[in-house]
Each structure stands twice: as structure tokens, then as C-alpha cells.
Amino acid sequence: MTRPRVLVARAVFPEVVARLREHFDVEDNPSDIIYTPAELIARLQGKQGALTTGSERIGADLLAACPELRVVANMAVGYNNFDIAACNAAGVLATNTPDVLTETTADFGFALMMATARRMAESERFLRRGEWTRWAYDMFTGSDVHGAALGILGMGRIGQAIARRGALGFGMQVSYHNRSRLPAETEAELGARYVSKAELLAQADHLLLVLPYSADSHHAIGAAELAQMKPTATLTNIARGGIVDDAALAAALRAGRIAAAGLDVFEGEPAVHPDLLTLPNVVLTPHIASASLATRRAMAKLAADNLIAALTGGVAPTPINAAALLRPS
Ligand code: GLV
């Protein structure tokens, strides 16, 4: 029997590629070129599996052009780069990497919120410019995190891990809004109160976005929503670019409509809205919320586990659409 063939679309830990080679004929990408859609289709010819990242779009056109493809394993928890309906129609299993990144990503969300509230990036730039010549009573005064009102939009695993940090570690009053409300026991355990989106916007001292990107969440935070927030509030986005209207956010930050923002994700990243780059009151990081070394290793391993199980007769540990594929069409 011929070995399945897989594409590892971006550079990844060598030991993960070595493990995949124990099972498959592997084409990898150690020079880490980002393939154009046409190159990706060309490289997927004759391949049954692909290990992908957010930079590879798996849509209906690609699936139609790659009829041998059976599994796409994303090295990310978010999978807005996959058209799941098209995967279902093509009978392609899609997998992601939940759970292994929850705590690491929550740590980063909390850190970015704190850096934003306490003006860490802005004050560090000031110091590096050599402008720190004396103490002043109001130098870089920010807003407190402990005891403040934490608002979480999107209350999945990462949102819940952030809620725990806020309520238990920092004595924050935690409110959240989500498509579905959590069970009462979970709310009690997290110390989190369910509110409408309007209430969340109006009440939060620090608003964190942790919801998946979809057509429904596109520009969930735009000019109208920013106008409902407190002028002293901060906004932190560790979810996906496109959930925030970056041009509207830049305008709000410039006008002092809200105090500050922390952004790890951007519309059209790696491009960043030029206005954001010029503003002092925004902390900018390059989509690294899950990037501890241990967690990135765990994500790569889980993506490989999914590919190996799915292409060797096993059960993929973290499927996205297994149920849809089992359903008779
Ligand atoms: C990162 O953004 C992820 O979805 O894992």
C-alpha cells in the first residue's frame, strides 16, 4: 500500500515533520514561503492531507482543484481560514488545536490588557527615547486593573480562562456576553455575570474580545459600539482581525473616545492600519497570544496527531466537522 502524502504548508518544528515522515511522504516548507492560492493548489496535487496555519485559505475552489485531499489540520484554534461548509460538501475532515493553547492565550490576553491599562508600551518608548529626566506625579498614570469591571465578549474556553484570572486573581467584577449563556454553575464558578452586549459595552472598564471571527462577528466593534464605551475604558483584541473596525478604532483612540487599546490581531494582517502605528495609546503585538514555546510545540503536535489519526484509520482527537461528515447527505 502506498503511503499517504501530506503537505506541511508552513515551517514548523523539525521533530513534528520527522514524526509525520514516519507515517507519510511529506513535502514540507522549511524556508517558510507563504504560498499563493495557486501554488497551494499545485503543491496539494496528489496529497491526502495538509497541515495548515491561518495563512492558508481552504475554500471551495481549492477543494474542487484538489480532489484527493481528505484532511486539513489547522495549527490554530480559530479556523476562519477554512470554509467548513465547503469541506463538508467535499467530504474533507477539518481539525484545529483547541485546549492546548487556552491558558497560554489567556495569560497573554491578560498581559496585553494590563500593558494597555498601565501604559507600558508607551512609557517604555518614552524611556528608550531618553526622555525620562525626572519623576512627576502624573507621569503615565493609567487605570487600575484590580477591582475594575472586566467585560468579556465571547465566552468560550479562552474567555472563561480570562474570567478566572480576573475574578479570582484580581478581584474584578466580570461580565460577559456570548451567543449562548453559560450554565449557572459555570457562571458561579467563574464569578461572571451574563449581560447584553449594550450593557457590556457601557459597563466595562476593560473590554476583552475573545470571540471567533465569522460574517456575524465582522466589525462587532465599530464606531457605534466604541461610542457606547466609557471614555476611560480600554479595549483588547486577541481574537481575530476584522472583529474590530480598525479605522473606527484609530479614530476613537485619536479622539479620546476610549482611553487605550491592546491589539494582537488586525484587519488584513500582517498589514497594520497606518493610523494605529502613529497613536501613542495603543499596544501592538504581532499575533502572538498563543506563542509560548511549550504551547506552540503542543499545537504542532496536536495538528500532527490529527493528521496521523485521520489518515491511518484512527479517530482525529480534535475534529471540527466530524459529525457533519458522518451525516448521510
Ligand atoms: C490563533 O490565532 C489561533 O486561532 O490559534
CSV table of C-alpha atoms and ligand atoms in Angstrom, one decimal:
chain,number,residue,atom,x,y,z
A,1,MET,CA,0.0,0.0,0.0
A,2,THR,CA,1.4,3.4,-0.9
A,3,ARG,CA,1.9,5.8,2.0
A,4,PRO,CA,-0.4,8.8,2.2
A,5,ARG,CA,1.1,12.1,1.0
A,6,VAL,CA,0.9,15.2,3.0
A,7,LEU,CA,1.9,18.9,2.7
A,8,VAL,CA,3.2,20.8,5.7
A,9,ALA,CA,2.3,24.2,4.3
A,10,ARG,CA,4.5,26.4,6.6
A,11,ALA,CA,7.7,25.9,8.5
A,12,VAL,CA,7.1,24.0,11.8
A,13,PHE,CA,9.2,22.2,14.5
A,14,PRO,CA,11.5,19.8,12.7
A,15,GLU,CA,10.6,17.0,15.2
A,16,VAL,CA,7.0,17.3,14.1
A,17,VAL,CA,7.9,17.0,10.5
A,18,ALA,CA,10.1,14.0,11.4
A,19,ARG,CA,7.2,12.3,13.1
A,20,LEU,CA,4.9,12.9,10.1
A,21,ARG,CA,7.6,11.3,8.0
A,22,GLU,CA,7.3,8.1,10.0
A,23,HIS,CA,3.7,7.8,8.6
A,24,PHE,CA,3.6,9.8,5.3
A,25,ASP,CA,5.5,11.0,2.3
A,26,VAL,CA,5.9,14.6,3.4
A,27,GLU,CA,6.5,17.8,1.4
A,28,ASP,CA,7.5,20.4,3.9
A,29,ASN,CA,8.3,24.1,3.6
A,30,PRO,CA,11.5,24.8,5.7
A,31,SER,CA,12.1,28.1,4.0
A,32,ASP,CA,8.6,29.1,5.1
A,33,ILE,CA,7.4,30.6,1.9
A,34,ILE,CA,3.7,31.7,2.1
A,35,TYR,CA,2.1,30.0,-1.0
A,36,THR,CA,-0.2,31.9,-3.2
A,37,PRO,CA,-3.6,30.2,-3.6
A,38,ALA,CA,-2.4,28.8,-7.0
A,39,GLU,CA,0.9,27.5,-5.5
A,40,LEU,CA,-1.0,25.9,-2.7
A,41,ILE,CA,-3.3,24.1,-5.1
A,42,ALA,CA,-0.3,23.0,-7.1
A,43,ARG,CA,1.5,21.6,-4.1
A,44,LEU,CA,-1.6,19.8,-2.8
A,45,GLN,CA,-1.9,17.8,-6.0
A,46,GLY,CA,-1.8,14.1,-5.1
A,47,LYS,CA,-1.8,14.9,-1.4
A,48,GLN,CA,-4.3,13.4,1.0
A,49,GLY,CA,-3.5,15.7,4.0
A,50,ALA,CA,-2.3,19.2,4.8
A,51,LEU,CA,-1.0,20.8,8.0
A,52,THR,CA,-2.0,24.4,7.6
A,53,THR,CA,-1.9,27.7,9.5
A,54,GLY,CA,-4.1,30.8,9.3
A,55,SER,CA,-2.2,31.9,6.2
A,56,GLU,CA,-3.7,29.1,4.1
A,57,ARG,CA,-7.2,29.5,2.9
A,58,ILE,CA,-9.1,26.3,2.3
A,59,GLY,CA,-12.2,27.1,0.3
A,60,ALA,CA,-14.4,25.6,-2.3
A,61,ASP,CA,-12.2,26.4,-5.3
A,62,LEU,CA,-9.1,24.8,-3.7
A,63,LEU,CA,-11.1,21.7,-2.6
A,64,ALA,CA,-12.5,21.3,-6.2
A,65,ALA,CA,-9.0,21.5,-7.5
A,66,CYS,CA,-7.6,19.0,-5.0
A,67,PRO,CA,-9.9,16.0,-5.2
A,68,GLU,CA,-7.5,13.7,-3.3
A,69,LEU,CA,-7.4,15.9,-0.2
A,70,ARG,CA,-9.1,14.2,2.8
A,71,VAL,CA,-7.9,16.0,5.9
A,72,VAL,CA,-6.8,19.6,6.6
A,73,ALA,CA,-5.3,20.1,10.1
A,74,ASN,CA,-5.0,23.7,11.2
A,75,MET,CA,-2.3,24.6,13.7
A,76,ALA,CA,-4.7,27.1,15.4
A,77,VAL,CA,-7.8,27.0,17.4
A,78,GLY,CA,-9.5,29.6,15.1
A,79,TYR,CA,-10.4,28.3,11.7
A,80,ASN,CA,-11.9,31.2,9.8
A,81,ASN,CA,-9.4,30.3,7.1
A,82,PHE,CA,-11.4,27.2,6.4
A,83,ASP,CA,-14.8,27.2,4.6
A,84,ILE,CA,-16.3,24.4,6.7
A,85,ALA,CA,-19.5,24.1,4.5
A,86,ALA,CA,-17.2,23.5,1.5
A,87,CYS,CA,-15.1,21.0,3.5
A,88,ASN,CA,-18.4,19.2,4.4
A,89,ALA,CA,-19.5,19.2,0.8
A,90,ALA,CA,-16.2,17.8,-0.3
A,91,GLY,CA,-16.1,15.2,2.5
A,92,VAL,CA,-12.9,16.7,3.9
A,93,LEU,CA,-12.2,16.4,7.6
A,94,ALA,CA,-11.1,19.7,9.2
A,95,THR,CA,-9.3,19.8,12.5
A,96,ASN,CA,-8.0,22.5,14.8
A,97,THR,CA,-6.0,22.8,18.1
A,98,PRO,CA,-8.2,23.7,21.0
A,99,ASP,CA,-7.5,23.3,24.7
A,100,VAL,CA,-3.7,23.1,24.4
A,101,LEU,CA,-3.5,26.9,24.0
A,102,THR,CA,-6.2,28.0,26.3
A,103,GLU,CA,-4.2,29.0,29.4
A,104,THR,CA,-1.3,30.5,27.4
A,105,THR,CA,-3.6,32.6,25.3
A,106,ALA,CA,-5.5,33.7,28.4
A,107,ASP,CA,-2.2,34.7,30.0
A,108,PHE,CA,-1.4,36.9,27.0
A,109,GLY,CA,-4.8,38.5,26.9
A,110,PHE,CA,-4.5,39.4,30.5
A,111,ALA,CA,-0.9,40.7,30.0
A,112,LEU,CA,-2.0,42.8,26.9
A,113,MET,CA,-4.9,44.3,28.9
A,114,MET,CA,-2.6,45.1,31.8
A,115,ALA,CA,0.0,46.6,29.4
A,116,THR,CA,-2.7,48.7,27.8
A,117,ALA,CA,-4.3,49.9,31.1
A,118,ARG,CA,-0.9,50.7,32.7
A,119,ARG,CA,0.6,52.3,29.5
A,120,MET,CA,3.6,50.0,29.4
A,121,ALA,CA,4.5,50.2,25.8
A,122,GLU,CA,4.0,54.0,25.6
A,123,SER,CA,6.2,54.6,28.7
A,124,GLU,CA,8.8,52.2,27.5
A,125,ARG,CA,9.1,54.1,24.2
A,126,PHE,CA,9.4,57.3,26.2
A,127,LEU,CA,12.3,55.8,28.3
A,128,ARG,CA,14.1,54.4,25.3
A,129,ARG,CA,13.9,57.9,23.6
A,130,GLY,CA,15.8,59.2,26.5
A,131,GLU,CA,13.0,61.5,27.6
A,132,TRP,CA,12.9,60.3,31.3
A,133,THR,CA,14.6,63.0,33.2
A,134,ARG,CA,12.6,63.3,36.4
A,135,TRP,CA,9.7,61.8,38.4
A,136,ALA,CA,6.3,63.5,38.0
A,137,TYR,CA,3.1,62.9,40.0
A,138,ASP,CA,1.0,62.3,36.9
A,139,MET,CA,3.6,60.6,34.7
A,140,PHE,CA,1.9,57.8,32.7
A,141,THR,CA,-1.0,57.5,35.1
A,142,GLY,CA,-3.2,54.8,33.7
A,143,SER,CA,-6.2,52.9,35.1
A,144,ASP,CA,-6.3,50.1,37.6
A,145,VAL,CA,-7.0,46.5,36.6
A,146,HIS,CA,-7.6,45.1,40.1
A,147,GLY,CA,-11.1,45.6,41.3
A,148,ALA,CA,-12.2,47.1,37.9
A,149,ALA,CA,-15.1,45.9,35.7
A,150,LEU,CA,-13.8,43.3,33.2
A,151,GLY,CA,-16.0,42.8,30.2
A,152,ILE,CA,-15.5,39.7,28.0
A,153,LEU,CA,-17.1,39.4,24.6
A,154,GLY,CA,-17.1,35.7,23.6
A,155,MET,CA,-17.1,33.2,26.5
A,156,GLY,CA,-15.5,30.0,25.2
A,157,ARG,CA,-12.6,28.3,26.7
A,158,ILE,CA,-10.2,31.3,26.5
A,159,GLY,CA,-12.8,33.8,27.7
A,160,GLN,CA,-13.5,31.6,30.7
A,161,ALA,CA,-9.8,31.3,31.5
A,162,ILE,CA,-9.5,35.1,31.4
A,163,ALA,CA,-12.6,35.4,33.6
A,164,ARG,CA,-11.0,33.2,36.2
A,165,ARG,CA,-7.8,35.3,36.2
A,166,GLY,CA,-9.9,38.5,36.6
A,167,ALA,CA,-12.3,37.3,39.3
A,168,LEU,CA,-10.0,35.1,41.4
A,169,GLY,CA,-6.7,36.8,40.9
A,170,PHE,CA,-7.5,40.5,40.6
A,171,GLY,CA,-10.9,40.8,42.3
A,172,MET,CA,-12.5,42.1,39.2
A,173,GLN,CA,-16.3,42.3,38.5
A,174,VAL,CA,-16.6,40.1,35.5
A,175,SER,CA,-19.4,40.5,33.0
A,176,TYR,CA,-19.7,38.7,29.7
A,177,HIS,CA,-21.8,38.5,26.5
A,178,ASN,CA,-21.9,35.4,24.3
A,179,ARG,CA,-24.1,33.8,21.7
A,180,SER,CA,-25.2,31.3,24.4
A,181,ARG,CA,-25.3,31.8,28.1
A,182,LEU,CA,-23.2,29.6,30.3
A,183,PRO,CA,-24.8,27.2,32.8
A,184,ALA,CA,-25.5,28.8,36.2
A,185,GLU,CA,-22.8,26.6,37.9
A,186,THR,CA,-20.2,27.7,35.5
A,187,GLU,CA,-21.1,31.4,35.9
A,188,ALA,CA,-20.9,30.9,39.7
A,189,GLU,CA,-17.5,29.1,39.4
A,190,LEU,CA,-16.1,31.9,37.2
A,191,GLY,CA,-17.7,34.7,39.1
A,192,ALA,CA,-19.1,36.0,35.8
A,193,ARG,CA,-22.4,37.8,35.1
A,194,TYR,CA,-24.2,37.5,31.7
A,195,VAL,CA,-25.3,40.8,30.3
A,196,SER,CA,-26.5,42.2,26.9
A,197,LYS,CA,-23.8,43.4,24.5
A,198,ALA,CA,-25.0,47.0,25.1
A,199,GLU,CA,-24.6,46.6,28.9
A,200,LEU,CA,-21.2,45.1,28.4
A,201,LEU,CA,-20.0,48.0,26.3
A,202,ALA,CA,-21.4,50.5,28.8
A,203,GLN,CA,-20.1,48.9,32.0
A,204,ALA,CA,-16.6,47.6,31.1
A,205,ASP,CA,-13.5,49.3,32.4
A,206,HIS,CA,-11.5,46.8,30.4
A,207,LEU,CA,-13.2,45.0,27.4
A,208,LEU,CA,-11.6,41.9,26.0
A,209,LEU,CA,-12.6,40.3,22.7
A,210,VAL,CA,-12.3,36.5,22.6
A,211,LEU,CA,-14.9,35.5,20.1
A,212,PRO,CA,-14.4,33.6,16.8
A,213,TYR,CA,-14.4,35.6,13.5
A,214,SER,CA,-17.3,34.9,11.2
A,215,ALA,CA,-19.6,37.0,9.0
A,216,ASP,CA,-21.7,37.5,12.1
A,217,SER,CA,-18.8,39.0,14.2
A,218,HIS,CA,-17.3,41.1,11.4
A,219,HIS,CA,-17.0,44.6,12.8
A,220,ALA,CA,-18.7,43.6,16.0
A,221,ILE,CA,-16.8,46.6,17.4
A,222,GLY,CA,-17.2,49.6,15.2
A,223,ALA,CA,-17.8,53.3,15.6
A,224,ALA,CA,-21.3,52.8,17.2
A,225,GLU,CA,-20.0,50.3,19.7
A,226,LEU,CA,-16.9,52.3,20.6
A,227,ALA,CA,-19.3,55.3,21.2
A,228,GLN,CA,-21.1,53.3,23.9
A,229,MET,CA,-17.9,52.6,25.9
A,230,LYS,CA,-16.7,54.6,28.8
A,231,PRO,CA,-14.1,57.3,27.7
A,232,THR,CA,-11.8,55.8,30.4
A,233,ALA,CA,-12.2,52.2,29.1
A,234,THR,CA,-9.6,50.0,27.3
A,235,LEU,CA,-10.3,47.5,24.5
A,236,THR,CA,-8.1,44.4,24.0
A,237,ASN,CA,-8.5,42.2,20.9
A,238,ILE,CA,-6.7,38.8,21.0
A,239,ALA,CA,-9.4,37.1,18.8
A,240,ARG,CA,-9.2,38.0,15.1
A,241,GLY,CA,-8.7,40.9,12.9
A,242,GLY,CA,-11.9,42.0,11.3
A,243,ILE,CA,-13.9,41.8,14.6
A,244,VAL,CA,-12.8,45.4,15.2
A,245,ASP,CA,-13.2,48.1,12.6
A,246,ASP,CA,-9.6,49.2,12.9
A,247,ALA,CA,-10.2,52.6,11.1
A,248,ALA,CA,-13.0,53.3,13.5
A,249,LEU,CA,-10.9,52.3,16.5
A,250,ALA,CA,-8.0,54.5,15.4
A,251,ALA,CA,-10.4,57.4,15.1
A,252,ALA,CA,-11.8,56.7,18.6
A,253,LEU,CA,-8.4,56.4,20.1
A,254,ARG,CA,-7.3,59.7,18.5
A,255,ALA,CA,-10.4,61.5,19.7
A,256,GLY,CA,-10.1,60.1,23.2
A,257,ARG,CA,-13.5,58.3,22.8
A,258,ILE,CA,-11.8,55.4,24.7
A,259,ALA,CA,-8.6,55.6,26.7
A,260,ALA,CA,-6.4,52.9,25.0
A,261,ALA,CA,-6.4,49.6,23.1
A,262,GLY,CA,-4.3,46.5,23.0
A,263,LEU,CA,-4.3,44.6,19.7
A,264,ASP,CA,-2.7,41.3,18.9
A,265,VAL,CA,-4.7,40.8,15.7
A,266,PHE,CA,-5.5,43.2,12.8
A,267,GLU,CA,-7.7,43.5,9.7
A,268,GLY,CA,-5.6,42.4,6.8
A,269,GLU,CA,-2.6,41.4,9.0
A,270,PRO,CA,0.4,41.4,8.8
A,271,ALA,CA,-0.5,44.9,7.4
A,272,VAL,CA,-1.5,47.2,10.3
A,273,HIS,CA,-3.7,50.2,9.8
A,274,PRO,CA,-1.2,53.1,9.4
A,275,ASP,CA,-3.2,55.3,11.8
A,276,LEU,CA,-2.7,52.8,14.6
A,277,LEU,CA,1.0,52.9,14.2
A,278,THR,CA,1.1,56.6,14.8
A,279,LEU,CA,-1.0,56.6,18.0
A,280,PRO,CA,0.6,56.5,21.5
A,281,ASN,CA,-2.3,54.9,23.3
A,282,VAL,CA,-2.3,51.5,21.6
A,283,VAL,CA,-0.2,48.5,22.4
A,284,LEU,CA,0.5,46.4,19.2
A,285,THR,CA,1.8,42.8,19.1
A,286,PRO,CA,2.2,40.6,16.0
A,287,HIS,CA,-0.5,37.8,16.6
A,288,ILE,CA,1.5,36.0,19.3
A,289,ALA,CA,-1.1,35.3,22.0
A,290,SER,CA,-0.5,31.5,21.8
A,291,ALA,CA,3.2,31.9,21.4
A,292,SER,CA,4.9,30.3,24.4
A,293,LEU,CA,7.4,27.7,23.1
A,294,ALA,CA,5.7,24.9,25.0
A,295,THR,CA,2.3,25.8,23.6
A,296,ARG,CA,3.4,26.2,20.1
A,297,ARG,CA,5.0,22.7,20.3
A,298,ALA,CA,1.8,21.3,21.7
A,299,MET,CA,-0.3,22.9,18.9
A,300,ALA,CA,2.0,21.5,16.2
A,301,LYS,CA,1.9,18.1,17.9
A,302,LEU,CA,-1.8,18.1,18.1
A,303,ALA,CA,-2.2,19.1,14.4
A,304,ALA,CA,0.1,16.2,13.5
A,305,ASP,CA,-1.8,13.8,15.8
A,306,ASN,CA,-5.0,14.8,13.9
A,307,LEU,CA,-3.4,14.2,10.5
A,308,ILE,CA,-1.9,10.9,11.6
A,309,ALA,CA,-5.1,9.6,13.2
A,310,ALA,CA,-7.3,10.7,10.3
A,311,LEU,CA,-5.1,9.2,7.6
A,312,THR,CA,-4.2,5.9,9.3
A,313,GLY,CA,-7.7,4.7,10.2
A,314,GLY,CA,-7.8,6.3,13.7
A,315,VAL,CA,-10.1,8.9,15.2
A,316,ALA,CA,-8.8,12.5,15.0
A,317,PRO,CA,-8.6,13.9,18.5
A,318,THR,CA,-9.9,17.4,17.8
A,319,PRO,CA,-12.1,17.4,14.7
A,320,ILE,CA,-14.2,20.4,13.7
A,321,ASN,CA,-16.7,18.8,11.3
A,322,ALA,CA,-16.6,15.0,12.0
A,323,ALA,CA,-20.3,15.0,12.8
A,324,ALA,CA,-21.2,16.7,9.5
A,325,LEU,CA,-19.1,14.2,7.6
A,326,LEU,CA,-20.9,11.3,9.3
A,327,ARG,CA,-24.3,12.6,8.4
A,328,PRO,CA,-25.8,11.0,5.3
A,329,SER,CA,-26.0,13.5,2.5
B,1,GLV,C1,-4.5,31.8,16.8
B,1,GLV,O1,-4.9,32.8,16.5
B,1,GLV,C2,-5.4,30.6,16.9
B,1,GLV,O2,-6.5,30.7,16.4
B,1,GLV,O3,-4.9,29.6,17.4
